[in-house]
Amino acid sequence: MAERVVIIGSGPAGWTAAIYAARANLEPFVVQGSESQENWDLGRPPLGQLAITTEVENFPGFPAGDLTSYLDDSIDEKTRKYMAPHQKEGVSGPELMELMRQQAHNFGTRSVLEDVTEIDLSSRPFKMKTSGGTEIEAHSVILATGARANYLGLDSEKKFKNAGVSACAVCDGALPRFRDKPLVVVGGGDSAMEESTYLAKYASQVYVVHRRDELRASKIMADRALANEKIEVKWSTVVDEILGDEENGVTGVRLRSTKDESQTEEIEASGYFAAIGHTPNTDFLGGQLETTDKGYVVWTVPFRTNTSVEGVFAAGDVADDNYRQAVTAAGTGCMAALDAERWLAEQGIE
Ligand code: NAP
């Protein structure tokens, strides 16, 4: 029998959609994504981007303080063994996501830790197959597969992830390790401008490393960053290597000129922020619905999560290259569940 709602993806958008759909008695089925090494390496593991961050200080409802006893009560011991330790200030990304998953399951959500490998949106009920061989039919689908930050691909980026390497200044910039220290931001777009301006509030100095001698960013954002006396652009330059050690994490970067490759420079930095764009996790859709030129799913109705395929809704970063916050993803997850519920009712599917 066809599921009424299948949610693909298990970040804040997916679980919030599941919580709302479950409470509407739609018995949602969540295809979480698999724990494959490839998914971890690409930065799209189950539970999404928060599964690969440390503290989350900006998700409403998790103020600073020791939440240990609450977390001990709500998550079983077996699961806790695999979780990053509780940070005592706010909540950690993995903890927040485990709590969302638990909350969705508490209301009767079912889920599998598998990837969707095939999907057919050409006729209803929609059909899909997973990496574990599960075949699913669905009257409605909520896409919540998120996006992943682009990195340069250096081994040192992997080595120092969460030890000074980040792709989200708004999430991580205020952490103690970055305060009053020089930092590096790579990229020349609006994200790089926004992130460097944000980081300049905390850092002693921010170096923007850009591969050309002209920024891609909009003039207004570029002007604001360039006027900030703590921000210096390293023009026509790329990051060759991130420098650091086990104890201190990132301690600096080696830069190389794109105009004269023999020219290198080492600068001291306690943080490295990649701001070279994101890639939405939409490959598996095979172009069956409308996306932007960068692959983001297009919301086709203002203030609704409808996509170009009737019965398919999208929530979170897979359809949002602008806000990209856990709380906005959760918000659109809620919207998608409500949109799906109303659409199913209109179709007479109960
Ligand atoms: P983007 O506009 O695609 O810019 C990416 C930047 O990274 C470019 O400057 C690019 O260099 C550089 N880059 C890409 N790959 C690189 C590599 N391998 N090595 C070195 N540099 C590399 O991405 P974005 O800045 O994340 O912005 C995405 C979208 O969100 C844009 O539409 C932007 O306007 C929007 N946005 C808006 C705001 C806002 O209005 N508040 C804030 C952030 C983002 P090149 O320039 O040489 O290609």
Coordinates of C-alpha atoms and ligand atoms in Angstrom, one line a residue:
M1 CA 0.0 0.0 0.0
A2 CA 1.3 3.5 -0.8
E3 CA 2.6 5.6 2.0
R4 CA 0.7 8.9 2.4
V5 CA 3.9 10.9 3.0
V6 CA 7.5 9.9 2.4
I7 CA 10.1 12.3 3.7
I8 CA 13.5 12.1 2.1
G9 CA 16.3 13.5 4.3
S10 CA 16.9 13.6 8.0
G11 CA 18.1 17.1 8.9
P12 CA 16.0 19.7 10.8
A13 CA 13.6 20.1 7.8
G14 CA 13.0 16.3 7.5
W15 CA 12.4 15.6 11.2
T16 CA 10.2 18.7 11.7
A17 CA 8.1 17.7 8.7
A18 CA 7.9 14.2 10.2
I19 CA 6.8 15.5 13.6
Y20 CA 4.0 17.6 12.0
A21 CA 2.9 14.8 9.6
A22 CA 2.9 12.2 12.4
R23 CA 0.8 14.4 14.6
A24 CA -1.6 14.8 11.7
N25 CA -1.9 10.9 11.7
L26 CA -0.2 10.6 8.3
E27 CA 2.3 8.0 9.7
P28 CA 5.2 9.5 7.7
F29 CA 8.0 7.3 6.5
V30 CA 11.5 8.9 6.6
V31 CA 14.3 7.8 4.3
Q32 CA 17.1 9.2 6.3
G33 CA 20.1 8.6 4.0
S34 CA 22.7 5.9 4.7
E35 CA 25.7 5.9 7.0
S36 CA 27.9 5.2 4.0
Q37 CA 31.5 6.5 4.0
E38 CA 30.7 8.4 0.8
N39 CA 27.9 10.3 2.5
W40 CA 30.2 11.2 5.4
D41 CA 33.0 12.2 3.1
L42 CA 30.8 14.4 1.0
G43 CA 29.3 16.1 4.1
R44 CA 25.7 14.8 3.7
P45 CA 25.4 12.2 6.5
P46 CA 22.1 11.1 8.1
L47 CA 20.9 13.9 10.4
G48 CA 22.4 16.4 8.0
Q49 CA 24.9 19.2 8.4
L50 CA 24.3 19.5 12.2
A51 CA 25.6 16.0 12.6
I52 CA 29.1 17.4 11.6
T53 CA 29.1 20.5 13.8
T54 CA 29.8 21.0 17.4
E55 CA 27.9 23.6 19.5
V56 CA 24.6 25.1 18.3
E57 CA 24.1 28.3 20.1
N58 CA 21.5 29.9 17.8
F59 CA 18.7 27.3 17.8
P60 CA 15.8 28.8 19.9
G61 CA 15.0 26.7 23.0
F62 CA 18.5 25.7 23.9
P63 CA 20.0 28.3 26.1
A64 CA 23.4 28.0 27.8
G65 CA 23.3 25.7 30.7
D66 CA 23.8 22.1 31.7
L67 CA 21.1 20.0 29.9
T68 CA 22.8 16.7 30.7
S69 CA 20.1 15.2 32.9
Y70 CA 17.4 16.1 30.4
L71 CA 19.4 14.5 27.5
D72 CA 20.2 11.4 29.7
D73 CA 16.5 10.9 30.2
S74 CA 15.4 11.4 26.6
I75 CA 18.1 9.4 24.7
D76 CA 18.8 5.8 25.3
E77 CA 22.3 4.7 26.5
K78 CA 23.2 2.8 23.3
T79 CA 22.6 5.9 21.2
R80 CA 24.4 8.2 23.5
K81 CA 27.6 6.2 23.1
Y82 CA 27.9 7.4 19.5
M83 CA 27.1 11.0 20.2
A84 CA 29.5 13.9 20.7
P85 CA 29.7 14.8 24.3
H86 CA 27.2 17.3 25.6
Q87 CA 28.8 20.7 25.5
K88 CA 27.0 22.1 28.6
E89 CA 26.5 25.4 26.7
G90 CA 23.4 25.2 24.6
V91 CA 23.3 21.9 22.7
S92 CA 25.6 20.2 20.3
G93 CA 24.6 19.6 16.6
P94 CA 24.4 15.8 16.9
E95 CA 22.5 16.0 20.2
L96 CA 19.9 18.4 18.7
M97 CA 19.4 16.1 15.7
E98 CA 19.1 13.0 17.9
L99 CA 16.4 14.8 19.9
M100 CA 14.5 15.8 16.7
R101 CA 14.8 12.2 15.5
Q102 CA 13.5 10.9 18.8
Q103 CA 10.7 13.4 18.9
A104 CA 9.5 12.3 15.4
H105 CA 9.7 8.6 16.3
N106 CA 7.8 9.3 19.5
F107 CA 4.8 10.3 17.4
G108 CA 4.9 7.1 15.3
T109 CA 7.3 8.1 12.5
R110 CA 9.0 5.1 10.8
S111 CA 12.4 5.4 9.2
V112 CA 15.2 3.6 7.4
L113 CA 18.9 4.5 7.3
E114 CA 19.1 4.1 3.5
D115 CA 19.6 6.3 0.4
V116 CA 17.0 6.8 -2.3
T117 CA 18.7 5.4 -5.3
E118 CA 15.8 5.5 -7.8
I119 CA 12.8 7.7 -7.9
D120 CA 10.0 8.1 -10.4
L121 CA 7.9 11.2 -10.1
S122 CA 6.2 10.8 -13.5
S123 CA 3.0 9.3 -12.2
R124 CA 1.2 8.9 -8.9
P125 CA 1.7 7.2 -6.5
F126 CA 5.3 8.1 -6.8
K127 CA 7.8 5.1 -6.8
M128 CA 11.2 4.9 -5.3
K129 CA 13.9 2.3 -4.4
T130 CA 16.5 2.6 -1.7
S131 CA 20.1 1.4 -1.3
G132 CA 18.8 -1.4 1.0
G133 CA 16.4 -2.7 -1.7
T134 CA 13.3 -1.3 -0.1
E135 CA 10.6 -0.4 -2.7
I136 CA 8.3 2.4 -1.6
E137 CA 5.2 4.0 -3.2
A138 CA 4.1 7.4 -1.9
H139 CA 1.1 9.6 -2.5
S140 CA 3.1 12.6 -1.5
V141 CA 6.9 13.3 -1.1
I142 CA 8.7 15.9 1.0
L143 CA 12.2 16.5 -0.3
A144 CA 14.5 17.5 2.6
T145 CA 17.9 16.3 1.5
G146 CA 19.7 19.5 2.3
A147 CA 22.8 20.9 0.8
R148 CA 26.5 20.4 1.5
A149 CA 29.2 23.1 1.8
N150 CA 31.8 23.1 -0.9
Y151 CA 35.4 22.7 0.2
L152 CA 38.5 23.1 -1.9
G153 CA 39.3 19.4 -1.5
L154 CA 42.5 19.7 0.6
D155 CA 43.3 16.8 2.9
S156 CA 44.1 19.4 5.6
E157 CA 40.5 20.6 5.4
K158 CA 39.3 17.2 6.4
K159 CA 42.0 16.8 9.0
F160 CA 41.1 20.1 10.9
K161 CA 37.3 20.0 10.4
N162 CA 35.8 21.2 13.7
A163 CA 39.3 22.1 14.9
G164 CA 39.4 25.5 13.1
V165 CA 38.0 24.5 9.7
S166 CA 34.4 25.5 9.1
A167 CA 32.0 26.4 6.3
C168 CA 29.6 28.4 8.5
A169 CA 30.8 31.6 10.1
V170 CA 27.3 32.3 11.5
C171 CA 27.3 28.9 13.2
D172 CA 30.8 28.8 14.5
G173 CA 32.3 32.3 14.4
A174 CA 31.6 33.2 17.9
L175 CA 33.3 30.2 19.4
P176 CA 36.2 31.0 21.8
R177 CA 38.9 29.5 19.5
F178 CA 38.2 32.2 16.9
R179 CA 38.0 35.2 19.3
D180 CA 40.6 37.9 19.0
K181 CA 42.6 35.8 16.5
P182 CA 43.4 36.2 12.8
L183 CA 41.0 34.2 10.6
V184 CA 40.9 33.2 6.9
V185 CA 37.8 33.2 4.7
V186 CA 38.1 31.7 1.2
G187 CA 35.8 33.0 -1.6
G188 CA 34.8 36.2 -3.4
G189 CA 31.0 35.9 -3.4
D190 CA 28.3 37.3 -1.1
S191 CA 28.9 34.5 1.4
A192 CA 32.5 35.4 1.7
M193 CA 31.7 39.1 2.2
E194 CA 28.9 38.3 4.7
E195 CA 31.1 35.7 6.6
S196 CA 34.1 38.0 6.8
T197 CA 32.0 40.9 8.0
Y198 CA 30.4 38.7 10.6
L199 CA 33.8 37.3 11.7
A200 CA 35.4 40.7 12.0
K201 CA 33.2 41.3 15.0
Y202 CA 35.1 38.7 16.9
A203 CA 38.4 38.3 15.1
S204 CA 41.5 40.4 15.4
Q205 CA 41.9 40.3 11.6
V206 CA 40.1 38.6 8.7
Y207 CA 41.9 37.7 5.5
V208 CA 39.7 37.1 2.5
V209 CA 41.5 34.8 0.1
H210 CA 40.1 35.2 -3.5
R211 CA 41.5 33.6 -6.6
R212 CA 40.8 36.6 -8.9
D213 CA 41.5 40.3 -8.7
E214 CA 37.7 41.1 -8.9
L215 CA 35.0 40.0 -6.5
R216 CA 31.9 38.2 -7.5
A217 CA 29.9 39.6 -4.6
S218 CA 27.3 42.3 -5.0
K219 CA 28.6 45.8 -4.7
I220 CA 26.8 46.7 -1.5
M221 CA 28.2 43.6 0.3
A222 CA 31.6 44.0 -1.1
D223 CA 31.8 47.7 -0.2
R224 CA 30.8 46.9 3.4
A225 CA 33.5 44.3 3.8
L226 CA 36.2 46.3 2.0
A227 CA 35.4 49.3 4.3
N228 CA 36.0 47.2 7.4
E229 CA 39.4 47.9 8.7
K230 CA 39.8 44.4 10.1
I231 CA 39.3 42.9 6.7
E232 CA 42.1 42.5 4.2
V233 CA 41.6 40.8 0.8
K234 CA 44.4 38.7 -0.5
W235 CA 43.8 39.1 -4.2
S236 CA 44.6 36.6 -6.9
T237 CA 45.5 34.1 -4.2
V238 CA 44.5 30.5 -3.3
V239 CA 44.9 28.5 -0.2
D240 CA 47.6 25.9 -0.8
E241 CA 47.5 24.2 2.5
I242 CA 46.0 24.6 6.0
L243 CA 48.7 24.4 8.6
G244 CA 48.2 23.2 12.2
D245 CA 48.8 20.4 14.6
E246 CA 46.8 17.9 16.7
E247 CA 46.9 20.0 19.9
N248 CA 46.0 23.4 18.4
G249 CA 44.1 22.5 15.3
V250 CA 44.5 25.2 12.6
T251 CA 47.4 27.6 13.2
G252 CA 47.8 29.2 9.8
V253 CA 47.5 28.8 6.0
R254 CA 49.9 28.7 3.1
L255 CA 48.8 30.9 0.3
R256 CA 49.9 30.8 -3.4
S257 CA 49.5 33.5 -6.0
T258 CA 47.4 32.6 -9.0
K259 CA 49.5 35.1 -11.1
D260 CA 52.9 33.7 -10.2
E261 CA 52.6 30.2 -8.8
S262 CA 56.1 30.3 -7.4
Q263 CA 55.0 33.0 -4.9
T264 CA 53.8 31.6 -1.6
E265 CA 53.2 33.2 1.8
E266 CA 52.3 31.7 5.2
I267 CA 50.0 33.6 7.5
E268 CA 49.0 32.9 11.0
A269 CA 45.3 32.1 11.5
S270 CA 43.3 30.1 14.1
G271 CA 40.4 29.5 11.7
Y272 CA 39.7 28.8 8.1
F273 CA 36.2 29.3 6.7
A274 CA 35.3 28.0 3.3
A275 CA 32.7 30.3 1.6
I276 CA 32.9 28.9 -2.0
G277 CA 29.3 28.0 -2.3
H278 CA 27.1 25.0 -1.5
T279 CA 25.8 22.0 -3.5
P280 CA 22.2 20.9 -3.0
N281 CA 21.7 17.1 -2.6
T282 CA 19.5 16.8 -5.7
D283 CA 21.5 14.4 -7.9
F284 CA 19.2 11.5 -7.2
L285 CA 16.2 13.4 -8.7
G286 CA 17.6 13.2 -12.1
G287 CA 16.1 16.5 -13.3
Q288 CA 12.5 15.3 -12.8
L289 CA 11.5 18.6 -11.2
E290 CA 12.3 22.3 -11.7
T291 CA 15.6 23.4 -10.1
T292 CA 17.7 26.6 -10.3
D293 CA 20.9 26.6 -12.4
K294 CA 22.7 25.5 -9.2
G295 CA 20.4 22.6 -8.7
Y296 CA 18.2 24.0 -5.8
V297 CA 14.6 22.8 -6.0
V298 CA 12.3 25.7 -6.9
W299 CA 9.3 26.5 -4.8
T300 CA 6.7 27.3 -7.4
V301 CA 4.0 29.0 -5.2
P302 CA 4.9 32.0 -3.1
F303 CA 5.0 31.2 0.7
R304 CA 4.3 27.5 -0.1
T305 CA 6.6 24.6 -0.3
N306 CA 5.1 23.2 -3.6
T307 CA 7.4 22.2 -6.3
S308 CA 6.9 21.8 -10.1
V309 CA 5.6 18.3 -9.5
E310 CA 2.2 18.2 -7.9
G311 CA 2.3 16.2 -4.6
V312 CA 6.0 16.8 -4.2
F313 CA 7.0 19.4 -1.6
A314 CA 10.5 20.7 -0.6
A315 CA 11.8 21.9 2.7
G316 CA 15.1 23.2 4.1
D317 CA 18.4 23.8 2.3
V318 CA 17.6 21.7 -0.7
A319 CA 15.3 24.6 -1.8
D320 CA 17.1 27.5 0.0
D321 CA 20.4 28.9 -1.0
N322 CA 19.8 32.0 1.0
Y323 CA 19.1 31.5 4.7
R324 CA 20.5 28.0 5.2
Q325 CA 19.9 28.0 9.0
A326 CA 18.7 25.0 11.1
V327 CA 15.8 27.0 12.3
T328 CA 14.7 28.1 8.9
A329 CA 15.0 24.5 7.7
A330 CA 12.8 23.4 10.6
G331 CA 10.3 26.1 9.7
T332 CA 10.0 25.1 6.1
G333 CA 9.8 21.4 7.2
C334 CA 6.7 22.3 9.2
M335 CA 5.3 24.2 6.2
A336 CA 5.9 21.2 3.9
A337 CA 4.1 18.9 6.2
L338 CA 1.1 21.2 6.4
D339 CA 1.1 21.7 2.7
A340 CA 1.2 17.9 2.1
E341 CA -1.5 17.3 4.6
R342 CA -3.8 19.9 2.9
W343 CA -3.0 18.5 -0.5
L344 CA -3.7 14.9 0.5
A345 CA -7.0 16.0 2.0
E346 CA -7.9 17.8 -1.3
Q347 CA -7.1 14.6 -3.2
G348 CA -9.4 12.6 -0.8
I349 CA -6.4 10.5 0.3
E350 CA -6.8 9.7 4.0
Ligands
NAP1 P1 29.0 32.2 -5.2 O1 28.3 33.4 -5.5 O2 28.9 31.0 -6.1 O3 30.5 32.5 -4.9 C1 31.4 31.5 -4.7 C2 32.8 32.2 -4.6 O4 33.8 31.2 -4.3 C3 33.3 32.9 -5.9 O5 33.9 34.1 -5.6 C4 34.2 31.8 -6.5 O6 35.3 32.4 -7.2 C5 34.8 31.2 -5.3 N1 35.2 29.8 -5.6 C6 34.4 28.8 -6.0 N2 35.1 27.7 -6.1 C7 36.4 28.0 -5.8 C8 37.6 27.2 -5.7 N3 37.6 25.9 -6.0 N4 38.7 27.9 -5.3 C9 38.7 29.2 -5.0 N5 37.6 29.9 -5.0 C10 36.4 29.3 -5.4 O7 28.5 31.5 -3.8 P2 28.0 32.3 -2.4 O8 28.9 33.4 -2.1 O9 27.8 31.2 -1.4 O10 26.5 32.8 -2.8 C11 25.5 31.9 -3.2 C12 24.2 32.7 -3.5 O11 23.7 33.2 -2.2 C13 24.5 33.9 -4.3 O12 23.3 34.1 -5.2 C14 24.5 35.1 -3.3 O13 24.1 36.3 -3.9 C15 23.6 34.6 -2.3 N6 23.9 35.1 -0.9 C16 23.3 36.3 -0.6 C17 23.6 36.9 0.6 C18 22.9 38.1 1.1 O14 22.3 38.8 0.2 N7 22.8 38.4 2.4 C19 24.6 36.3 1.5 C20 25.2 35.1 1.0 C21 24.9 34.6 -0.2 P3 35.0 33.1 -8.7 O15 34.4 34.4 -8.3 O16 36.4 33.3 -9.2 O17 34.2 32.2 -9.4

